Coordinates of C-alpha atoms and ligand atoms in Angstrom, one line a residue:
M4 CA 0.2 0.3 0.3
A5 CA 1.5 3.2 -0.9
I6 CA 2.3 5.9 1.5
L7 CA 1.7 9.5 1.0
G8 CA 4.0 12.0 1.6
I9 CA 2.9 15.3 2.4
D10 CA 4.4 18.8 3.7
L11 CA 2.4 20.4 5.2
G12 CA 3.4 24.3 5.2
T13 CA 2.7 27.2 7.6
T14 CA 2.4 29.1 3.8
N15 CA 2.0 26.1 1.0
S16 CA 0.8 22.3 1.3
L17 CA 1.7 19.6 -0.7
I18 CA 1.1 16.2 -1.6
G19 CA 3.1 13.1 -3.4
A20 CA 3.6 9.4 -3.4
V21 CA 5.7 6.5 -5.0
D22 CA 4.4 5.5 -8.8
S23 CA 5.7 3.4 -9.8
G24 CA 8.8 2.9 -8.5
F25 CA 9.2 7.3 -8.4
P26 CA 8.5 9.8 -6.2
I27 CA 6.0 12.3 -7.9
L28 CA 3.8 15.4 -6.4
L29 CA 0.4 15.2 -7.3
A30 CA -1.5 18.3 -9.1
N31 CA -5.1 18.9 -8.1
A32 CA -7.9 19.6 -10.7
E33 CA -6.4 23.0 -11.8
G34 CA -2.9 21.8 -12.0
H35 CA -1.2 23.1 -9.0
R36 CA 1.5 20.8 -6.8
S37 CA 1.2 23.7 -4.6
I38 CA -2.0 24.8 -2.5
P39 CA -2.1 27.7 -0.1
S40 CA -2.5 26.4 3.5
A41 CA -5.7 28.2 3.4
I42 CA -9.1 28.2 4.5
H43 CA -12.3 30.3 4.1
F44 CA -15.5 30.0 6.5
P45 CA -17.8 31.4 4.4
E46 CA -21.0 32.4 6.4
S47 CA -23.2 29.4 5.2
G48 CA -22.0 26.1 3.2
D49 CA -18.5 24.4 3.6
P50 CA -15.1 25.4 4.2
I51 CA -13.2 26.2 1.1
V52 CA -9.1 25.1 0.9
G53 CA -6.5 26.8 -0.6
A54 CA -6.1 29.4 -3.8
A55 CA -10.0 29.7 -4.1
A56 CA -9.8 30.6 0.0
L57 CA -6.7 32.8 -0.4
R58 CA -9.0 35.1 -2.5
Q59 CA -11.8 36.0 -0.3
R60 CA -9.3 37.2 2.2
A61 CA -9.2 40.9 0.6
L62 CA -13.3 40.5 1.5
S63 CA -13.4 39.2 4.5
P64 CA -10.3 38.7 6.4
E65 CA -11.3 37.5 9.6
R66 CA -12.9 34.0 7.8
V67 CA -9.9 33.3 6.1
V68 CA -7.4 31.2 8.3
T69 CA -4.3 31.3 7.2
S70 CA -0.7 29.8 9.1
V71 CA -2.9 27.7 11.3
K72 CA 0.8 25.6 11.4
R73 CA 2.5 28.2 14.1
L74 CA -0.7 28.2 16.3
M75 CA -0.6 24.4 16.1
G76 CA -0.1 22.9 20.3
K77 CA 0.0 26.5 21.5
R78 CA -1.4 28.5 24.2
L79 CA -3.3 31.5 23.5
S80 CA -1.3 33.7 25.7
E81 CA 1.6 32.6 23.4
V82 CA 0.4 34.2 20.1
E83 CA 1.1 37.4 18.9
Q84 CA -2.8 37.9 18.2
E85 CA -2.0 40.8 15.8
H86 CA -0.6 38.7 13.4
Y87 CA -4.1 36.5 12.9
P88 CA -6.5 38.6 11.2
Y89 CA -9.2 36.2 12.4
P90 CA -10.5 36.0 16.2
L91 CA -8.9 34.0 18.4
V92 CA -10.1 32.4 21.7
A93 CA -8.7 29.9 24.3
D94 CA -10.3 26.6 25.3
D95 CA -10.8 25.8 28.7
E96 CA -7.2 24.8 29.2
G97 CA -6.0 28.4 27.6
F98 CA -4.9 26.4 24.2
V99 CA -5.7 28.4 21.1
R100 CA -9.1 27.7 19.0
I101 CA -9.9 29.7 15.9
A102 CA -13.3 31.5 16.2
L103 CA -15.6 31.4 13.5
G104 CA -18.4 33.9 13.2
D105 CA -21.6 31.4 14.1
G106 CA -20.5 31.2 17.6
G107 CA -18.5 27.7 17.1
S108 CA -14.6 27.5 17.4
L109 CA -12.1 24.8 15.9
S110 CA -8.8 24.0 16.9
P111 CA -5.9 23.9 14.9
E112 CA -5.1 20.5 14.6
E113 CA -9.2 20.9 13.4
V114 CA -8.3 23.2 10.9
S115 CA -5.0 21.3 9.6
A116 CA -7.0 18.5 9.4
L117 CA -9.4 20.4 6.0
I118 CA -6.2 20.8 4.2
L119 CA -5.0 17.8 5.0
K120 CA -8.6 16.1 4.1
E121 CA -8.1 18.5 0.4
L122 CA -4.4 17.3 -0.2
K123 CA -5.8 13.7 0.2
A124 CA -8.5 14.2 -2.2
T125 CA -6.3 15.3 -5.1
A126 CA -3.8 12.5 -4.5
E127 CA -7.1 9.9 -4.4
A128 CA -8.0 11.0 -7.5
A129 CA -4.6 11.8 -8.9
M130 CA -3.5 8.2 -8.1
G131 CA -7.3 6.5 -8.6
T132 CA -7.3 4.8 -5.3
P133 CA -8.6 5.4 -1.9
M134 CA -5.4 6.3 0.1
D135 CA -5.4 6.6 4.2
Q136 CA -1.8 6.5 5.1
A137 CA 0.9 9.0 5.4
V138 CA 4.3 11.0 6.0
I139 CA 4.0 14.7 7.2
T140 CA 7.0 16.8 7.7
V141 CA 7.2 19.1 10.6
P142 CA 10.1 22.1 11.4
A143 CA 13.2 20.7 13.0
Y144 CA 12.3 22.6 16.1
F145 CA 8.3 21.5 17.0
N146 CA 8.3 20.3 20.1
D147 CA 6.5 16.9 21.7
A148 CA 3.1 19.0 21.6
Q149 CA 3.3 20.2 18.0
R150 CA 3.2 17.2 16.6
Q151 CA 1.3 14.8 18.5
A152 CA -1.7 18.0 17.4
T153 CA -0.1 17.1 13.8
K154 CA -0.9 13.6 14.3
R155 CA -4.3 14.3 15.3
A156 CA -4.7 16.5 12.4
G157 CA -3.9 13.5 10.6
A158 CA -5.8 11.5 12.1
L159 CA -9.2 14.2 11.8
A160 CA -8.7 13.8 8.2
G161 CA -8.6 9.4 8.0
L162 CA -5.0 9.6 7.4
T163 CA -2.9 7.4 10.0
V164 CA 0.5 9.1 10.0
D165 CA 3.1 6.5 9.4
R166 CA 5.6 9.1 10.3
I167 CA 6.5 12.6 11.0
V168 CA 9.6 13.8 9.6
N169 CA 11.3 17.1 10.3
E170 CA 11.3 19.1 7.1
P171 CA 15.2 19.7 6.9
T172 CA 15.7 16.1 6.7
A173 CA 12.9 15.4 4.3
A174 CA 14.5 17.5 2.1
A175 CA 18.5 16.5 3.0
L176 CA 17.0 12.7 1.8
A177 CA 15.5 14.0 -1.5
F178 CA 19.3 15.9 -2.3
G179 CA 20.9 12.9 -1.0
L180 CA 18.7 10.5 -3.1
H181 CA 20.4 11.7 -6.1
K182 CA 24.2 11.9 -4.8
S183 CA 26.6 9.0 -5.1
K184 CA 29.1 9.9 -2.1
D185 CA 29.4 7.7 0.6
H186 CA 30.5 10.1 3.1
A187 CA 29.0 13.6 2.7
R188 CA 28.3 17.0 5.4
I189 CA 25.4 19.0 4.6
A190 CA 23.9 22.3 5.9
V191 CA 20.0 22.4 5.0
Y192 CA 19.0 26.4 4.7
D193 CA 15.3 26.3 4.7
L194 CA 13.8 29.8 4.3
G195 CA 10.3 29.3 4.1
G196 CA 7.2 31.6 4.1
G197 CA 6.9 31.8 8.1
T198 CA 9.8 29.7 9.2
F199 CA 13.5 29.4 9.2
D200 CA 15.2 26.2 9.7
I201 CA 19.0 25.3 9.7
S202 CA 20.2 21.8 9.9
I203 CA 23.8 20.3 9.5
L204 CA 23.5 16.3 8.7
E205 CA 26.1 14.0 8.1
I206 CA 25.0 11.3 5.2
R207 CA 27.8 8.0 5.3
E208 CA 26.7 4.7 2.9
G209 CA 22.8 5.4 2.8
V210 CA 22.7 6.7 6.8
F211 CA 21.5 10.2 7.6
Q212 CA 22.1 11.4 10.7
V213 CA 21.1 15.3 11.7
L214 CA 24.2 16.5 13.9
S215 CA 22.6 19.7 14.7
T216 CA 19.1 22.0 14.3
N217 CA 18.3 25.9 14.5
G218 CA 16.0 28.0 13.8
D219 CA 13.4 30.5 14.0
T220 CA 9.5 29.9 14.0
Y221 CA 8.6 33.6 13.5
L222 CA 11.2 34.2 10.7
G223 CA 10.9 33.9 6.8
G224 CA 9.0 34.9 3.2
D225 CA 6.2 37.2 5.4
D226 CA 8.6 39.3 7.1
I227 CA 9.9 40.4 4.1
D228 CA 6.3 41.0 2.6
H229 CA 5.4 43.2 6.2
A230 CA 8.7 45.1 5.4
I231 CA 7.8 45.7 1.2
A232 CA 4.3 46.2 2.3
E233 CA 4.9 48.9 4.8
H234 CA 7.4 50.5 2.1
L235 CA 5.0 50.5 -0.4
W236 CA 2.3 52.0 2.0
T237 CA 4.6 55.1 3.1
T238 CA 5.4 55.5 -0.9
Y239 CA 1.0 55.9 -1.3
Q240 CA 0.9 57.8 2.0
P241 CA 3.6 59.5 3.5
N242 CA 1.6 61.5 5.9
Q243 CA -0.3 58.7 7.5
S244 CA 0.2 56.1 9.6
S245 CA 1.8 52.9 9.2
L246 CA 0.4 49.9 7.3
A247 CA -0.1 47.8 10.4
E248 CA -2.7 50.4 11.6
Q249 CA -5.0 50.5 8.3
D250 CA -7.8 48.4 8.3
A251 CA -7.3 44.5 7.3
T252 CA -8.2 44.7 4.2
L253 CA -6.0 47.5 2.9
Q254 CA -3.2 45.6 4.9
I255 CA -3.9 42.6 3.0
K256 CA -3.9 44.4 -0.3
F257 CA -0.7 45.9 0.3
R258 CA 1.0 42.5 1.2
E259 CA -0.3 40.5 -1.5
E260 CA 0.9 43.2 -4.0
A261 CA 4.6 43.2 -1.8
E262 CA 4.7 39.4 -2.2
A263 CA 3.7 39.5 -5.8
A264 CA 6.5 42.0 -6.5
K265 CA 9.3 40.1 -4.6
K266 CA 8.7 37.6 -6.1
A267 CA 8.7 39.3 -9.6
L268 CA 12.3 40.4 -8.6
S269 CA 13.9 37.4 -8.1
E270 CA 13.7 37.4 -11.9
A271 CA 13.5 41.0 -13.2
T272 CA 15.3 44.1 -11.5
E273 CA 12.7 46.3 -11.8
H274 CA 9.1 46.0 -10.6
L275 CA 6.3 47.6 -11.5
V276 CA 3.1 47.8 -8.7
R277 CA -0.1 48.3 -9.9
M278 CA -3.2 49.2 -7.5
P279 CA -6.0 50.8 -9.1
F280 CA -9.0 51.5 -7.0
I281 CA -7.4 51.5 -4.0
K282 CA -10.2 53.1 -2.5
K283 CA -12.7 54.0 -4.7
D284 CA -11.1 56.4 -7.0
K285 CA -7.3 56.1 -5.7
H286 CA -4.6 54.3 -7.8
F287 CA -1.2 54.3 -6.8
E288 CA 1.8 53.0 -9.3
H289 CA 5.4 52.6 -8.2
A290 CA 8.5 51.3 -9.8
L291 CA 9.5 48.6 -7.3
T292 CA 13.5 47.8 -7.8
R293 CA 15.5 44.6 -6.4
E294 CA 18.0 47.3 -4.7
T295 CA 14.5 48.5 -2.4
V296 CA 13.7 45.0 -1.9
D297 CA 17.2 43.4 -1.1
R298 CA 17.8 46.6 1.7
L299 CA 14.1 45.7 3.3
A300 CA 15.0 42.2 3.0
R301 CA 18.6 42.2 4.2
P302 CA 17.9 42.9 7.5
I303 CA 15.8 40.1 8.0
V304 CA 17.9 37.4 6.0
D305 CA 20.7 38.4 8.7
R306 CA 19.1 36.9 11.4
T307 CA 19.7 33.6 10.2
K308 CA 23.0 34.3 10.3
A309 CA 24.0 33.3 14.5
L310 CA 21.5 30.9 14.1
C311 CA 23.6 29.0 11.6
L312 CA 26.9 29.6 13.2
R313 CA 25.7 27.9 16.1
A314 CA 24.1 25.2 14.8
L315 CA 27.8 24.6 12.6
H316 CA 29.1 24.9 15.9
D317 CA 26.9 22.2 18.0
A318 CA 27.6 19.9 15.0
K319 CA 31.5 20.9 16.0
L320 CA 32.0 21.7 12.4
D321 CA 34.2 24.0 11.0
L322 CA 32.0 25.6 7.8
D323 CA 35.2 24.0 5.5
Q324 CA 34.1 20.9 6.4
L325 CA 30.7 21.3 4.8
D326 CA 30.2 19.5 1.3
E327 CA 27.3 20.8 0.6
V328 CA 25.1 23.5 1.2
L329 CA 21.4 22.8 0.0
L330 CA 18.7 25.4 -0.4
V331 CA 15.2 24.9 0.4
G332 CA 12.0 27.2 1.4
G333 CA 10.2 29.2 -1.3
S334 CA 12.6 32.2 -0.1
T335 CA 15.4 31.3 -1.1
R336 CA 14.5 32.2 -4.7
M337 CA 15.4 35.4 -3.9
P338 CA 19.2 36.5 -5.4
L339 CA 19.5 38.2 -2.0
V340 CA 19.4 34.7 0.1
R341 CA 21.3 32.7 -2.4
Q342 CA 24.3 35.6 -2.2
F343 CA 23.9 35.6 1.5
V344 CA 24.4 32.2 1.6
T345 CA 27.3 31.6 -0.7
D346 CA 28.8 34.1 1.3
L347 CA 28.1 32.8 4.9
F348 CA 28.6 29.2 4.0
Q349 CA 31.9 30.4 1.7
Q350 CA 30.9 28.2 -0.9
E351 CA 28.5 28.0 -3.7
A352 CA 25.0 27.2 -2.7
N353 CA 23.5 24.3 -4.6
T354 CA 19.9 24.9 -6.2
S355 CA 19.4 21.9 -7.9
Q356 CA 16.1 21.0 -6.1
H357 CA 12.8 23.1 -6.4
P358 CA 12.9 25.5 -3.1
D359 CA 9.4 24.4 -2.6
E360 CA 9.0 21.5 -3.4
T361 CA 12.3 19.4 -1.7
V362 CA 10.3 19.0 1.7
A363 CA 7.8 17.2 0.5
M364 CA 9.5 14.8 -2.2
G365 CA 11.4 13.8 1.0
A366 CA 8.3 13.2 2.5
V367 CA 6.9 11.2 -0.4
I368 CA 10.3 9.7 -0.6
Q369 CA 10.3 8.9 3.4
G370 CA 6.7 7.0 2.7
G371 CA 8.6 5.0 0.0
I372 CA 10.9 3.7 2.1
L373 CA 8.4 2.6 4.6
S374 CA 6.2 0.7 2.4
G375 CA 8.9 -0.8 0.7
S376 CA 8.7 0.5 -2.6
L377 CA 12.2 2.3 -3.0
R378 CA 15.7 1.5 -1.4
N379 CA 16.3 1.2 2.0
L380 CA 17.5 4.6 3.8
V381 CA 17.9 5.0 7.3
L382 CA 16.8 8.5 8.7
L383 CA 18.2 10.0 12.1
D384 CA 17.3 12.6 14.1
V385 CA 18.6 14.5 17.5
T386 CA 16.7 15.8 20.1
P387 CA 16.8 19.6 19.8
L388 CA 17.1 20.2 23.8
S389 CA 18.3 17.9 26.3
L390 CA 15.4 16.0 28.5
G391 CA 15.8 14.4 31.9
I392 CA 14.0 15.0 35.2
E393 CA 14.4 17.3 38.5
S394 CA 16.8 15.4 41.0
F395 CA 17.3 16.2 44.7
G396 CA 17.9 20.0 45.8
G397 CA 16.1 20.9 42.5
L398 CA 19.0 20.0 40.1
M399 CA 18.3 19.1 36.5
N400 CA 19.7 15.5 36.1
V401 CA 20.1 15.2 32.5
I402 CA 18.8 11.7 30.9
I403 CA 18.8 11.9 27.5
P404 CA 21.5 15.3 26.0
R405 CA 20.5 17.5 23.7
N406 CA 21.4 16.8 20.2
T407 CA 21.3 13.0 20.7
T408 CA 20.2 10.8 17.7
I409 CA 16.6 9.7 18.3
P410 CA 15.0 7.0 18.4
A411 CA 16.7 6.5 22.0
K412 CA 16.2 4.9 25.0
A413 CA 18.4 5.6 28.2
G414 CA 17.1 5.5 32.5
E415 CA 18.7 6.2 35.2
M416 CA 18.3 4.6 38.8
F417 CA 17.0 6.9 41.6
T418 CA 16.6 6.1 45.6
N419 CA 14.3 7.5 48.4
A420 CA 16.1 11.1 50.0
M421 CA 13.6 10.6 53.1
P422 CA 12.5 7.6 55.6
D423 CA 9.5 6.3 55.3
Q424 CA 8.9 8.0 52.1
S425 CA 6.4 6.3 49.8
S426 CA 6.5 8.0 46.3
M427 CA 8.3 10.1 44.7
L428 CA 7.4 13.3 42.1
V429 CA 8.9 12.4 39.0
R430 CA 8.9 15.6 37.1
V431 CA 10.2 16.0 33.5
L432 CA 11.8 18.4 32.1
Q433 CA 13.5 19.7 28.4
G434 CA 16.1 22.5 28.6
E435 CA 20.0 23.3 29.0
R436 CA 19.9 25.0 32.1
E437 CA 21.4 23.5 35.2
M438 CA 18.9 24.2 37.8
A439 CA 15.0 22.1 37.5
R440 CA 13.2 25.1 37.6
D441 CA 14.4 27.2 35.0
N442 CA 13.6 24.6 32.3
W443 CA 10.6 23.5 30.8
E444 CA 8.5 21.1 32.5
L445 CA 6.8 18.8 30.0
G446 CA 4.7 16.8 32.5
Q447 CA 5.1 15.0 35.8
V448 CA 3.9 12.0 37.5
E449 CA 3.6 10.4 41.4
V450 CA 5.8 6.8 41.3
P451 CA 4.4 5.1 44.2
F452 CA 7.2 2.8 46.1
E453 CA 7.4 0.9 49.2
A454 CA 8.3 2.8 51.9
G455 CA 11.3 1.9 53.8
P456 CA 14.3 3.7 55.3
K457 CA 16.4 5.9 53.7
G458 CA 18.3 4.7 50.3
S459 CA 16.3 1.8 50.3
A460 CA 13.8 2.4 47.6
R461 CA 15.3 1.4 44.0
I462 CA 12.9 3.3 41.0
G463 CA 14.2 3.1 37.7
V464 CA 13.3 5.9 35.0
Q465 CA 13.0 5.3 31.4
F466 CA 12.9 7.4 29.3
Q467 CA 12.3 6.6 25.4
I468 CA 12.0 8.9 22.3
D469 CA 10.5 7.1 19.5
E470 CA 11.3 8.2 15.3
N471 CA 8.8 11.2 15.6
G472 CA 10.5 12.8 18.8
I473 CA 7.5 11.8 21.2
L474 CA 9.0 10.8 24.0
E475 CA 7.5 8.4 26.9
V476 CA 8.4 8.5 30.4
L477 CA 8.6 4.8 32.3
T478 CA 9.5 4.5 35.7
R479 CA 9.7 1.0 37.6
D480 CA 9.7 0.5 41.4
T481 CA 12.6 -2.7 40.7
K482 CA 11.0 -4.4 44.2
T483 CA 7.7 -4.7 42.8
N484 CA 8.2 -4.4 39.3
K485 CA 5.0 -2.2 39.4
D486 CA 5.7 -0.1 36.0
T487 CA 3.8 4.1 35.7
V488 CA 4.1 5.1 31.8
L489 CA 4.0 8.9 31.3
E490 CA 2.8 9.9 28.0
I491 CA 3.7 13.7 27.1
K492 CA 0.3 15.1 26.0
H493 CA -0.2 18.6 24.8
A494 CA -2.0 20.1 27.4
A495 CA 1.0 19.4 29.9
V496 CA 3.7 21.2 27.4
D497 CA 3.7 25.2 27.6
V498 CA 6.3 25.5 25.9
D499 CA 6.9 28.7 22.8
D500 CA 9.3 27.5 20.0
K501 CA 11.1 31.1 20.2
R502 CA 12.1 30.0 23.8
V503 CA 13.9 27.0 22.5
E504 CA 16.3 29.5 20.9
A505 CA 16.3 31.5 23.8
M506 CA 17.0 28.4 26.1
I507 CA 20.3 27.8 24.5
S508 CA 21.8 30.9 24.5
E509 CA 20.4 31.5 28.2
S510 CA 22.4 28.4 29.3
V511 CA 25.6 29.9 27.9
D512 CA 24.6 33.3 29.2
H513 CA 24.1 31.8 32.6
A514 CA 26.5 28.7 32.5
F515 CA 29.2 29.9 35.0
D516 CA 26.4 30.9 37.7
D517 CA 24.4 27.7 36.7
M518 CA 27.4 25.8 37.3
S519 CA 28.5 27.3 40.5
E520 CA 24.7 26.6 42.0
R521 CA 25.0 23.3 41.3
V522 CA 28.1 22.8 43.0
F523 CA 27.1 24.5 46.1
T524 CA 24.1 22.6 45.8
E525 CA 25.9 19.3 45.0
A526 CA 28.0 20.4 48.5
K527 CA 24.6 21.3 50.5
L528 CA 23.3 18.1 49.8
K529 CA 25.8 16.1 51.3
S530 CA 26.7 18.5 53.8
E531 CA 22.8 17.4 55.0
E532 CA 23.9 14.2 55.1
L533 CA 26.8 14.4 57.1
L534 CA 25.8 16.1 59.8
P535 CA 23.2 14.4 61.1
A536 CA 25.1 11.1 60.4
V537 CA 28.2 12.5 62.3
D538 CA 25.9 13.5 65.4
Q539 CA 24.5 10.5 65.0
A540 CA 27.9 8.8 65.6
L541 CA 29.0 11.2 68.0
A542 CA 26.0 10.5 70.7
L543 CA 26.9 7.0 70.1
I544 CA 30.5 6.6 70.7
G545 CA 31.6 10.1 70.7
D546 CA 33.2 8.7 74.4
Q547 CA 35.6 7.2 73.0
L548 CA 37.1 9.8 71.0
D549 CA 40.4 12.1 72.8
Y550 CA 39.6 15.7 73.4
G551 CA 41.1 17.3 70.8
E552 CA 39.6 14.3 68.2
R553 CA 35.8 15.5 69.4
H554 CA 36.6 19.4 69.0
A555 CA 38.4 18.9 65.7
I556 CA 35.2 17.4 65.0
L557 CA 33.0 19.8 66.3
D558 CA 34.5 22.7 64.9
A559 CA 34.5 21.0 61.6
T560 CA 30.5 20.5 62.2
A561 CA 30.4 24.2 63.0
A562 CA 32.4 25.2 59.8
V563 CA 30.1 23.4 56.8
K564 CA 26.9 24.8 59.4
Q565 CA 28.6 28.0 58.3
A566 CA 29.3 27.3 55.1
V567 CA 25.8 26.3 54.3
A568 CA 24.6 29.8 55.5
S569 CA 27.1 31.6 53.4
N570 CA 25.9 30.3 49.9
D571 CA 30.2 29.9 48.8
A572 CA 30.0 26.7 46.9
N573 CA 34.0 26.5 47.2
Q574 CA 34.0 27.3 51.2
L575 CA 31.2 24.3 51.4
K576 CA 33.4 21.7 49.4
Q577 CA 36.5 22.6 51.7
A578 CA 34.0 22.5 55.0
N579 CA 32.8 19.2 53.5
T580 CA 36.4 18.0 53.8
T581 CA 37.8 19.2 56.3
L582 CA 34.6 17.1 58.7
D583 CA 35.4 14.4 56.4
D584 CA 38.7 14.2 57.4
A585 CA 38.3 15.0 60.9
T586 CA 35.5 12.1 61.3
Q587 CA 37.9 9.4 60.4
Q588 CA 38.7 8.3 63.7
L589 CA 35.5 8.5 64.4
A590 CA 34.3 6.1 61.4
A591 CA 36.7 4.1 62.7
L592 CA 35.2 3.7 65.7
L593 CA 31.9 3.5 64.4
M594 CA 33.1 0.2 61.9
Q595 CA 34.3 -1.8 64.9
K596 CA 31.6 -1.5 67.1
A597 CA 29.6 -2.7 64.0
L598 CA 31.5 -5.8 63.9
A599 CA 32.1 -6.2 67.5
D600 CA 27.7 -5.9 67.5
A601 CA 27.7 -8.4 64.7
N602 CA 29.9 -11.0 66.5
A603 CA 28.5 -10.6 69.9
G604 CA 24.9 -11.5 67.8
T605 CA 23.4 -8.5 69.0
Ligands
AMP14 P1 7.4 28.0 1.2 O1 7.4 28.0 2.7 O2 8.7 27.3 0.9 O3 6.4 27.6 0.6 O4 7.6 29.1 0.8 C1 7.1 30.4 0.7 C2 7.2 31.6 0.6 O5 8.4 31.7 -0.5 C3 6.6 32.8 0.5 O6 7.0 33.8 1.3 C4 6.7 32.9 -0.8 O7 6.1 34.7 -1.4 C5 8.1 32.9 -1.4 N1 8.0 33.0 -2.7 C6 7.7 31.8 -3.3 N2 8.4 31.9 -4.5 C7 9.0 33.3 -4.2 C8 10.1 33.7 -5.3 N3 10.1 33.5 -6.8 N4 10.6 34.7 -5.1 C9 11.0 35.0 -3.9 N5 10.1 34.4 -3.0 C10 9.7 33.7 -3.0

C-alpha cells in the first residue's frame, strides 16, 4: 500500500506518492502541485481550501484562516494575536481555538485537518485509489505538543500518520537520493514563508544523521512581505500612520502586492506595482527595484546568520568541513538570499532542487522507504534540547542530552531521600539549564513505592523517544516491578518555540552562575547527609574519642553549618572535606563497634 508524503506548510502545502517506483508530487484539478494553506469559512456552506480561500482574504479577512501551523499546540497567551486577522479564543485549558462567525470554534488541528483532507482528495483523484497512510513533515523545532497535534490533524483527516519527519531532514533525503558520494556533510538552509530552519547533516553509506538543528519559527518570507508592504504604503501615503494600523482589507491588499513584487524581483531587477482602485478612485503606481527590496529584506535575512553559526558550532564543524549547502523553501529563490548563503558558508549554495518542493519530495521518499517501494535508506534525527528529571536539591538530571540521535532510550536509577517516603514525584524537564526551575516541565507523575529507610527504594526512570520525537517516560519500582507510564500529552506542555532558541543562548549566558549553583547544591546535599550522621555517631561512641579529636569534629561541623549559610560553593566543599578528614577516627570506631556487635550477635 502506497504511503503519501505531505509537506503541511505554514504558507503552502504539497502531497505526493511513489508511483511506478518514482517519487512524484501530485497536482490538483487546476494543475497546481502546491496549494496555499488557507481555509475560507463562508457564512453558509462548507469550508473552502486553497487558492480559492486565499482570494476571499481581501473581502473577509476574519473568515480566512492562514498560517494555522503557527498555532498548532499553542496557548492563546503565547500567540501574538495582532498577526492574525481572524479571531482567536482559548479552550478550557488555555489552548488556542479559531473562532468562527457562527459562535463556534475549531482547534488548529481541526483546521489543519481540512487542508490534509483536501490534499488527500487530490492524491486519491490523481492515483485513482483510496489512500489513508501518510508521512507528514514538521519544522525541526516542533515540540512534542506540536508533533502530537500534527498527528491528530492527520487522524481527523482520515490518515494514519506513519511517521513525522523534520522538514530539513526530508529535504536532505530528497537531495541525498541523487548523490553517489559515500560520505558527505551538508547544511540545509530552509527559509520558507513562516519559518526558518538550519540543519547540519551527515550522510554515510545511505544513513542520514542530523548532527544539529537550529532555527526560528517566526522568521520567513512573510516578514519580507510585511517590510515591502510598509514601504509601499509609506510611498503611497507618506503622511499617514503605518500600514499595520489600517483596516485589514487594506493591509492584505498591500501585502499581496508586496509578495507579488518580491517574487517578480527574483527574476527582474525592476517591477511596476500597480494598484488601481485602492479606495474608490484612488490608484497607486510605483516602480519598485530589486535594490530596494534587497535593502528591506537584508535585516530579516541577516537574522539567520547567528542561527547558522550556532548550528555549525553544535555540530562541531568548521565552515570548510561542509561538503554541500542545500537551499530549501520558497524564499531561497531570492537572489539576495542565495548570495547571502554563499557568502556565509563560503561556497556556492546548491540550487539543484526546486526549493519549495524539496521537503514534500523528501516526505514522499520517506513514505516510499516505509512502504518498501524504494531502496532502504535509514533516517536518524536528533533531540533539539536535553531531556531529564528534577533530582534532589532542585537540580536538572539529564537523561537524554541535547542532539542525541533518535529513536533513543536511556534510563537511570533513583532512590528515596527521606525515610518512610512512599512515593516520588518525577518531573520531566526539557532544557539546558543546571537548575530544574529554569527548564521547562513537560509533565509529571507521582511514582508510588514501598516505604522503607532512606536510600532503600530503587526506582528506575527510563526515557524513550520514538522516531517521531515523541517522548514516553516509564518509571519502575524495581522491588515490585510496578510500572507507571507517562506520555507527554499536549496539555502537559507549555512551551513557546521561540524560547527553544532563547534557552540555548540563556544556558550559555548563565553557564558560570548555573554551574556554581549546581556545585553549591551538590555540596549542600552532601552536608545534609554528613551533619546528622556525625551527630548520631558522636552520641553513640563520641566518648571514645580524645578531647582533641572531639573538638576538631565539633569545629569542622560548625564550619560546615557556617558555609551552608554563606552560600559559597568553594567554602562549603572545603568545609565538607575538612569534616570528612576530621571524622576518620570516628568512622573507624563506628566500624569496629558494628563488627563487635555483629560478632556478639546483637
Ligand atoms: P514555502 O514556505 O517554502 O512554501 O515558501 C513560501 C515563501 O516563499 C513565501 O514567503 C513566498 O513569498 C516565497 N517565495 C515563493 N516564490 C518566491 C520567489 N520566486 N521569490 C521570492 N520569494 C518567493
